[in-house]
Coordinates of C-alpha atoms in Angstrom, one line a residue:
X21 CA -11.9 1.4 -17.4
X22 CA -14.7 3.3 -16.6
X23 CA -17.1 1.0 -16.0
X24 CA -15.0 -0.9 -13.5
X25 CA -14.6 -0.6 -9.6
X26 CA -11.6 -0.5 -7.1
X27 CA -10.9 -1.1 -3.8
X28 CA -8.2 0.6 -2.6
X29 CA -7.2 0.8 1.3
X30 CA -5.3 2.8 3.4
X31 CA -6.9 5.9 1.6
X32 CA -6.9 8.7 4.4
X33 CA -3.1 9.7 3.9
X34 CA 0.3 9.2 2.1
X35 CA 0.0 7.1 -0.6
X36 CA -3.6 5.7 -0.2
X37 CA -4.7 8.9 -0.9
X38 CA -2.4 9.8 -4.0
X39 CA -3.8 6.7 -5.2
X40 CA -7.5 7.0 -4.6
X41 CA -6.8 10.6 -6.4
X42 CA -5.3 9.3 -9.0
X43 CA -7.5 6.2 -9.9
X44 CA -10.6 8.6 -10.1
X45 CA -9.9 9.5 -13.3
X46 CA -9.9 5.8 -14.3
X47 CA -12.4 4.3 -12.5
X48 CA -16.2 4.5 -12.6
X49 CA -16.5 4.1 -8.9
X50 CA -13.8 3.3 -5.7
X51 CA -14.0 2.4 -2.7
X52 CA -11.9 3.9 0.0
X53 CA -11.1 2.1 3.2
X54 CA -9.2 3.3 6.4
X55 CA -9.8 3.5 10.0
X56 CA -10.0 7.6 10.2
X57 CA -13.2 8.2 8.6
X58 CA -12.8 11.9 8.8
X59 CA -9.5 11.4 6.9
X60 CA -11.3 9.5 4.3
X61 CA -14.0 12.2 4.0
X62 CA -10.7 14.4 3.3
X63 CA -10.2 12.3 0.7
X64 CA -13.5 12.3 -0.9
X65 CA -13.2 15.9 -0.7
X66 CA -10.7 16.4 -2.8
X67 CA -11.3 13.6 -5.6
X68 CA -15.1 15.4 -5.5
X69 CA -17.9 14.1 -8.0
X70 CA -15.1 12.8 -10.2
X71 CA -16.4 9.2 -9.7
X72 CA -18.2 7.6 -7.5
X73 CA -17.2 6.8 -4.0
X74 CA -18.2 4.3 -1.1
X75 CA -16.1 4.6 2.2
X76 CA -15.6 2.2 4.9
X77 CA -14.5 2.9 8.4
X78 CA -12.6 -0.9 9.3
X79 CA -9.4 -1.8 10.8
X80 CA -8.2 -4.9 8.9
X81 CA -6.9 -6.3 12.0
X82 CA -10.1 -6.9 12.4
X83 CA -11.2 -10.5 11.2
X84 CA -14.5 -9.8 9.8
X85 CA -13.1 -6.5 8.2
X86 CA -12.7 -7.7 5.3
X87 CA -15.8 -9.7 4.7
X88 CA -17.4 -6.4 5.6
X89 CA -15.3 -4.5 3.1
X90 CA -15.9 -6.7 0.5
X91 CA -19.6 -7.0 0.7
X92 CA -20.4 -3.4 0.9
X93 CA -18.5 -3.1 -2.1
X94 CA -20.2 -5.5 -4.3
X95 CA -23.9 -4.0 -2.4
X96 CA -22.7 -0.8 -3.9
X97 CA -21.6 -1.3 -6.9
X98 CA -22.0 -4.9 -7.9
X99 CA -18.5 -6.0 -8.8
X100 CA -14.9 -5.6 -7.9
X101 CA -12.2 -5.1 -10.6
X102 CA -8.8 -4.0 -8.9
X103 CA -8.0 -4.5 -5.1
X104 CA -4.9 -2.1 -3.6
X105 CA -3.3 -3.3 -0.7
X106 CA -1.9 -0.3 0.9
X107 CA -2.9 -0.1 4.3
X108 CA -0.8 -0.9 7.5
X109 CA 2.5 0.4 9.2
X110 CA 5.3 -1.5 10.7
X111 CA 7.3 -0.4 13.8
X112 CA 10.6 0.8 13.2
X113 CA 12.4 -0.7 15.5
X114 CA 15.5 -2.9 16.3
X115 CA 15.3 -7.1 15.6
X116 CA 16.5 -7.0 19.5
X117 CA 13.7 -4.7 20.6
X118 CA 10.6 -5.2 18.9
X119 CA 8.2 -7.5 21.3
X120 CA 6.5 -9.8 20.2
X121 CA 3.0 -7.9 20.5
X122 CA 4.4 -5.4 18.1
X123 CA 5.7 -7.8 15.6
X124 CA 2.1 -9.3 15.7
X125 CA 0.4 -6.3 15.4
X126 CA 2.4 -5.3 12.5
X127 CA 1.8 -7.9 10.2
X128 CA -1.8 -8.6 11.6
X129 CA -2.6 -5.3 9.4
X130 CA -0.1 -5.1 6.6
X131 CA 0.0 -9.0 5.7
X132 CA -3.1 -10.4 7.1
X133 CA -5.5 -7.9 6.7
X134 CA -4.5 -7.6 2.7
X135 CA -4.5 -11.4 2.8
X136 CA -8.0 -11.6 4.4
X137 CA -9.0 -8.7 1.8
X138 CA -7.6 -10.7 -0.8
X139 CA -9.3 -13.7 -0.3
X140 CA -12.7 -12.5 0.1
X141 CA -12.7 -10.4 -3.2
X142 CA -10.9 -13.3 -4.9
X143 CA -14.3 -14.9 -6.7
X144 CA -15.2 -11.1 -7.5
X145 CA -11.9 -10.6 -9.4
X146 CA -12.5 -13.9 -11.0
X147 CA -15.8 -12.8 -12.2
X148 CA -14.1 -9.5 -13.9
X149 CA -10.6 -10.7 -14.7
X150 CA -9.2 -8.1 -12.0
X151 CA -6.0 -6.8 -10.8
X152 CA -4.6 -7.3 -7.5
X153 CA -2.0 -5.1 -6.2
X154 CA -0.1 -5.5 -2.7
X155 CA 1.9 -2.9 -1.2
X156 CA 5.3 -4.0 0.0
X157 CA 8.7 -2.0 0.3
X158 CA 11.8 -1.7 -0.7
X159 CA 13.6 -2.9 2.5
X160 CA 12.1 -6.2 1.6
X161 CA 15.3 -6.4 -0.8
X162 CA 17.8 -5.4 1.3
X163 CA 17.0 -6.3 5.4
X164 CA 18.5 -3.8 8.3
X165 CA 18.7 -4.3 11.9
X166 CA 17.3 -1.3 12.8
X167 CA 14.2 -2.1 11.0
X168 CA 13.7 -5.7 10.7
X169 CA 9.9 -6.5 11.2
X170 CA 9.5 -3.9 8.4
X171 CA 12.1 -5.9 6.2
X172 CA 10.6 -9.5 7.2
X173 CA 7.1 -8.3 6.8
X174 CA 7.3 -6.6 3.6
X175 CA 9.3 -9.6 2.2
X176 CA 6.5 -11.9 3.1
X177 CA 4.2 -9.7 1.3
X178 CA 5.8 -10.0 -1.9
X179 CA 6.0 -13.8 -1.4
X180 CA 2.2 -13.8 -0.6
X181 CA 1.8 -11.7 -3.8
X182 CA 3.6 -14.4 -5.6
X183 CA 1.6 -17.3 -4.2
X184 CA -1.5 -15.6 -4.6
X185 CA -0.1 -14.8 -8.5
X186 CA 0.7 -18.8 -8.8
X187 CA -3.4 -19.2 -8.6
X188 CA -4.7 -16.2 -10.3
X189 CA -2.5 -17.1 -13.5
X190 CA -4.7 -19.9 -14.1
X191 CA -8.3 -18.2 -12.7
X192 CA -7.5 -14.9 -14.9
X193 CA -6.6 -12.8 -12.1
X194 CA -3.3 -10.5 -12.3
X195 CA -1.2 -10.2 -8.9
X196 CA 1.9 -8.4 -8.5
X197 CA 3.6 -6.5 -5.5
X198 CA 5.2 -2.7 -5.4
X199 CA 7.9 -2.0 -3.5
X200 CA 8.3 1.7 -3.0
X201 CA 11.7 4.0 -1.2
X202 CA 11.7 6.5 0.3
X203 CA 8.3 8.1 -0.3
X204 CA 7.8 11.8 1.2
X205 CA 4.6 10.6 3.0
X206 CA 3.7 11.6 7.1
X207 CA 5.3 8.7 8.0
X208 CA 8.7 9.8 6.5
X209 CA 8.2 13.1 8.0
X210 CA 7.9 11.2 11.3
X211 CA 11.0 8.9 10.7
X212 CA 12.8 12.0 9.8
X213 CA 11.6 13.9 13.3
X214 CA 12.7 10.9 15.0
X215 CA 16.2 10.9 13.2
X216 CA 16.6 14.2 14.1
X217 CA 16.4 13.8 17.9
X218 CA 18.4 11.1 18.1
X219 CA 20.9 12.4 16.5
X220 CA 20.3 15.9 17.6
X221 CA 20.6 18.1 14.5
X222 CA 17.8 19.7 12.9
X223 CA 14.7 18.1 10.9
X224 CA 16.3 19.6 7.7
X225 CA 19.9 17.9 8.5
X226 CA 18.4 14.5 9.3
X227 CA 16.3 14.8 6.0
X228 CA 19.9 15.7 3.8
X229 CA 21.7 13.1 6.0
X230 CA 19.3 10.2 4.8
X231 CA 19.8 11.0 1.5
X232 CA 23.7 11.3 1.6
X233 CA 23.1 7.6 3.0
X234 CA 20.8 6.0 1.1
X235 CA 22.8 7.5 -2.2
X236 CA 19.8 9.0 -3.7
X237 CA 19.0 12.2 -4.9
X238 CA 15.5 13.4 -3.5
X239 CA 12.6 11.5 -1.8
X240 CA 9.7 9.9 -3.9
X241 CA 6.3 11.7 -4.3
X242 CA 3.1 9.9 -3.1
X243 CA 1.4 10.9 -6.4
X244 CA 4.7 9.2 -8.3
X245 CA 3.5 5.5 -6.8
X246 CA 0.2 6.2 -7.3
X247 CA 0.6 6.4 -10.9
X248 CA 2.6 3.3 -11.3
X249 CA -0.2 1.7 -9.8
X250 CA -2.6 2.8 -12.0
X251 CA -0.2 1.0 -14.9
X252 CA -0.5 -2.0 -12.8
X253 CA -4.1 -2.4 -12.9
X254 CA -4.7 -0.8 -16.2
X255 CA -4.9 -2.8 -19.2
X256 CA -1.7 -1.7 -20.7
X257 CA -0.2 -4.6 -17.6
X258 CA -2.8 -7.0 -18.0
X259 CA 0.7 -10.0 -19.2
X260 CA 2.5 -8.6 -16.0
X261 CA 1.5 -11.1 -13.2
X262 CA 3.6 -12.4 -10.1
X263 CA 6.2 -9.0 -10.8
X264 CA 7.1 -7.3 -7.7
X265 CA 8.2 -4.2 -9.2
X266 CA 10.3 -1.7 -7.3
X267 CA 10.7 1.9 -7.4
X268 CA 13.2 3.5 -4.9
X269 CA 15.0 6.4 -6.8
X270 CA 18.0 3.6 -7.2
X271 CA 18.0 3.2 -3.2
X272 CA 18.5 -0.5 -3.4
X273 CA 21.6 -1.5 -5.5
X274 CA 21.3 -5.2 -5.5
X275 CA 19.5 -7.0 -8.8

């Protein structure tokens, strides 16, 4: 692996970063993408001169982002071997709520910028035999009111994961989707803050409550993804292709 290159977005937090971190001991170069530059050069910081690195300021909302992404990849380093999808956040808000600008705006990031991404690196991953994964969630298996563009949104990315999967079985790309829990990231903590006011108890209450709730033990660890992801794109998965595979701490109890 270490001659190879990955792409991996959303790297300036959560599990971007535990990603990035993790796939520098794999890769010979990666490129990190996010909108907060000076949260990517956090990043960098800590992976250090452990492999190479190439970072891109975009906002995959964008529709040029990812042609931009893409080619400053291959200018860099000449090839692309394994794409991560994990940028974008959807609203948290009720189905009877959400307005249509936010509902947009959350799958203009999270679905169409990985789709856009996807698609432009596709004849670079043909060229290598690469690994595409896309970041989805775990509420994609089991929908809520309360959160329902996040439900719809990540269950259309595991659909586009398939579809994209359908092709690359035939072109010698591998696809698959992850569908992490409850992952201790700043967005939980967030969640959690929010929890907490509305149900006026304390940060540490609303954190104990969710668990009681969800029926799991303890939240998942950024790092804990990131390391099923580098499985997903090493060559120990290379016959694992159109798998979504989920890990939730047994959150979800359907099949």
């Amino acid at each position: 692996m270490k001659n190879k290159i990955a792409i991996i977005t959303g790297a300036s937090q959560g599990i971007g970063r535990a990603t990035a971190l993790r796939l520098a001991e794999d890769f010979k170069g990666l490129v990190l993408v996010a909108r907060n530059m000076e949260e990517l050069e956090k990043t960098a910081g800590m992976i250090g001169d452990q492999t190479e690195l190439e970072l891109i300021s975009a906002d995959l909302r964008e529709s040029d982002a990812a042609l931009q992404v893409v080619g400053q990849a291959v200018q860099r380093f000449g090839r692309i071997d394994a794409l991560i999808n994990i940028a974008g956040a959807v609203p948290q808000i009720s189905v009877f709520d959400m307005t249509d600008a936010q509902w947009n705006d959350g799958a203009e990031m999270k679905l169409h910028g990985a789709r856009r991404l996807t698609i432009a690196a596709w004849p670079f991953l043909k060229q290598s035999g690469g690994s595409v994964v896309f970041t989805s969630g775990s509420s994609a298996a089991e929908p809520k009111a309360a959160f329902a563009a996040v439900a719809v949104i990540n269950a259309a990315i595991v659909a586009l994961a398939k579809a994209f999967a359908d092709t690359g079985k035939a072109e010698g790309i591998q696809v698959n989707s992850l569908l992490p829990g409850a992952v201790m990231s700043n967005r939980r903590k967030n969640f959690l803050n929010k929890l907490a006011e509305t149900n006026q108890i304390s940060v540490e209450e609303a954190s104990q409550k969710f668990l009681r709730e969800s029926g799991i033990p303890r939240y998942g660890e950024p790092a804990e993804i990131a390391n099923l992801i580098a499985f997903m794109v090493s060559a120990d998965a290379q016959w694992m292709t159109g798998s979504a595979i989920r890990m939730d701490g047994g959150e979800i109890r359907g099949i």
